[in-house]
PDB file of C-alpha atoms in Angstrom:
ATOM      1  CA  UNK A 320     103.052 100.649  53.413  1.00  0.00           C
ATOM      2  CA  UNK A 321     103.617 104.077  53.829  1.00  0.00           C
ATOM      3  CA  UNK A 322     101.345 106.714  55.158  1.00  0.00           C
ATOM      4  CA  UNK A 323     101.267 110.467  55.432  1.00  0.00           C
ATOM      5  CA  UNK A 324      99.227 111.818  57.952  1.00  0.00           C
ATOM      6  CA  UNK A 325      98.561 115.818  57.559  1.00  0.00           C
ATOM      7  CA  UNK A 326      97.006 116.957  61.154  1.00  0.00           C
ATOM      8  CA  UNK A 327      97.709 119.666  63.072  1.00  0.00           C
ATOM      9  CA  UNK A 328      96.559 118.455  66.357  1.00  0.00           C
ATOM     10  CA  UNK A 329      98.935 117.120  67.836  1.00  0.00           C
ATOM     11  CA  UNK A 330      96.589 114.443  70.174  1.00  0.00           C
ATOM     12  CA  UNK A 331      94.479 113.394  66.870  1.00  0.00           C
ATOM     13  CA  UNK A 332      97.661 112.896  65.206  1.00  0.00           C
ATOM     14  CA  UNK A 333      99.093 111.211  67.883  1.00  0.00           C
ATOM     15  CA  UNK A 334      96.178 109.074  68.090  1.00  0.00           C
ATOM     16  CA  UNK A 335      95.878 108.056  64.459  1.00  0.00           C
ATOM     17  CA  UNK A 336      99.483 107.393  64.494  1.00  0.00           C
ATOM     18  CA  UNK A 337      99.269 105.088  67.152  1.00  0.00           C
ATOM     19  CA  UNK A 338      95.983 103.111  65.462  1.00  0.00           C
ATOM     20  CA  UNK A 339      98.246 103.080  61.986  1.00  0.00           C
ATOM     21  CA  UNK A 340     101.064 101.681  63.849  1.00  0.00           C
ATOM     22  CA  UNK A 341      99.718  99.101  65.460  1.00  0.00           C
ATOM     23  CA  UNK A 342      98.361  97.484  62.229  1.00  0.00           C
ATOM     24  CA  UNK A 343     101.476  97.379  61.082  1.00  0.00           C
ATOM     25  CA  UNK A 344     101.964 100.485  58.884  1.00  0.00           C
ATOM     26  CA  UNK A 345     104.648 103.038  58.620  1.00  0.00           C
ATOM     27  CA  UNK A 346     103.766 106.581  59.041  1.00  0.00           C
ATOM     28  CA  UNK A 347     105.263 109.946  58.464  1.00  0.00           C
ATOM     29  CA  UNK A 348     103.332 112.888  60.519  1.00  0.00           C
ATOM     30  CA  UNK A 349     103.081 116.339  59.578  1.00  0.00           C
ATOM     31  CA  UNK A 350     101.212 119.198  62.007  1.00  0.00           C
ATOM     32  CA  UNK A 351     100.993 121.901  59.056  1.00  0.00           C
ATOM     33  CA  UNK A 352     100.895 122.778  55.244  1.00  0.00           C
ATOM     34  CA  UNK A 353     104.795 123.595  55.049  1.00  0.00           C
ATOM     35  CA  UNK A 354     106.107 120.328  56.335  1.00  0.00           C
ATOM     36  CA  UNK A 355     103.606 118.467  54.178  1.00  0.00           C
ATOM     37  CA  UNK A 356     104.586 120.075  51.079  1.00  0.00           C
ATOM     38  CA  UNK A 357     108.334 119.497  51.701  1.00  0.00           C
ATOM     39  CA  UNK A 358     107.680 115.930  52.274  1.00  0.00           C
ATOM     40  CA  UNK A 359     105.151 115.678  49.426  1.00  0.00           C
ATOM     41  CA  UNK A 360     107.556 117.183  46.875  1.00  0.00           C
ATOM     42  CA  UNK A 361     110.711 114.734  47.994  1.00  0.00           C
ATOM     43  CA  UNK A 362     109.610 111.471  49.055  1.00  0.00           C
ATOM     44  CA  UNK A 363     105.741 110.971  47.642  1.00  0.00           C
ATOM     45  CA  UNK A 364     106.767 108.324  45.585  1.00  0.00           C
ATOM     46  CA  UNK A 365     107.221 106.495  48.512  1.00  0.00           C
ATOM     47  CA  UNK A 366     103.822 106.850  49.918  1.00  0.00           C
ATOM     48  CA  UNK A 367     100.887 104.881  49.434  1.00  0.00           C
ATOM     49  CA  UNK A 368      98.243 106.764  51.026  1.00  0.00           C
ATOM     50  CA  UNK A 369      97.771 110.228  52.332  1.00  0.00           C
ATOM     51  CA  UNK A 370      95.663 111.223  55.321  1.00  0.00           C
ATOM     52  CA  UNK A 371      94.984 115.196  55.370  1.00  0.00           C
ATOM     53  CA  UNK A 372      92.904 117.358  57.126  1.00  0.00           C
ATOM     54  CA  UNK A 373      91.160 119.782  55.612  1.00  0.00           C
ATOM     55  CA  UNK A 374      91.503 123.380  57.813  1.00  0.00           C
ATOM     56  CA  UNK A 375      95.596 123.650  58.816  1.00  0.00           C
ATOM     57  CA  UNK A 376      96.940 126.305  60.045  1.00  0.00           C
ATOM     58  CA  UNK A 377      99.121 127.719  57.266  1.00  0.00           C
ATOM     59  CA  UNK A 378      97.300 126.298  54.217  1.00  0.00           C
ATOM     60  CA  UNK A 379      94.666 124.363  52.945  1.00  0.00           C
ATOM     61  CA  UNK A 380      94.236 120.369  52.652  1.00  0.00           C
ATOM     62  CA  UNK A 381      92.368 121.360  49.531  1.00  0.00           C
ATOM     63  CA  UNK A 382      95.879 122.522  48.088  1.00  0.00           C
ATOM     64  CA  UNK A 383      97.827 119.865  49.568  1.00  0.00           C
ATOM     65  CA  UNK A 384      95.701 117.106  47.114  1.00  0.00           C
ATOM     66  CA  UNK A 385      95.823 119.257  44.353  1.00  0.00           C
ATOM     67  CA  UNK A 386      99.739 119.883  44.578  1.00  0.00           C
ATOM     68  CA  UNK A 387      99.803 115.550  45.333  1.00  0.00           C
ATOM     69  CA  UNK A 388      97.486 115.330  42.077  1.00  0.00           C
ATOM     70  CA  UNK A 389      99.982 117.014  39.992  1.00  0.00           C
ATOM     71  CA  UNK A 390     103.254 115.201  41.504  1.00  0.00           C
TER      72      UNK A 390
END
């Protein structure tokens, strides 16, 4: 299963990542809005969950699940 993981710091990404991992899941990391959108828009139908945080730096997580609602 793939997972997207939206979090711009880098250890609490790097943390998660590491949890998701070792359970056996695949994850694709993004620290901001314009990397999540990119991957959002060409690969989402290969996700199966998305992990966002709320407050990034160039953007909202509010947006992100209302862009990923549409798609």
């Amino acid at each position: 299963m793939n997972i997207l993981l939206v979090e711009d710091d880098r250890t609490i990404a790097s943390g998660l990542e590491y949890s998701l991992q070792q359970d056996q899941y695949s994850t694709i990391v993004c620290y901001n809005f314009e990397s999540a959108k990119e991957v959002i828009e060409s690969k989402l139908h290969d996700i199966a969950l998305c992990l966002i945080d709320l407050n990034l730096p160039d953007g909202s997580g509010y947006d992100l699940c209302k862009l990923i609602k549409e798609k």
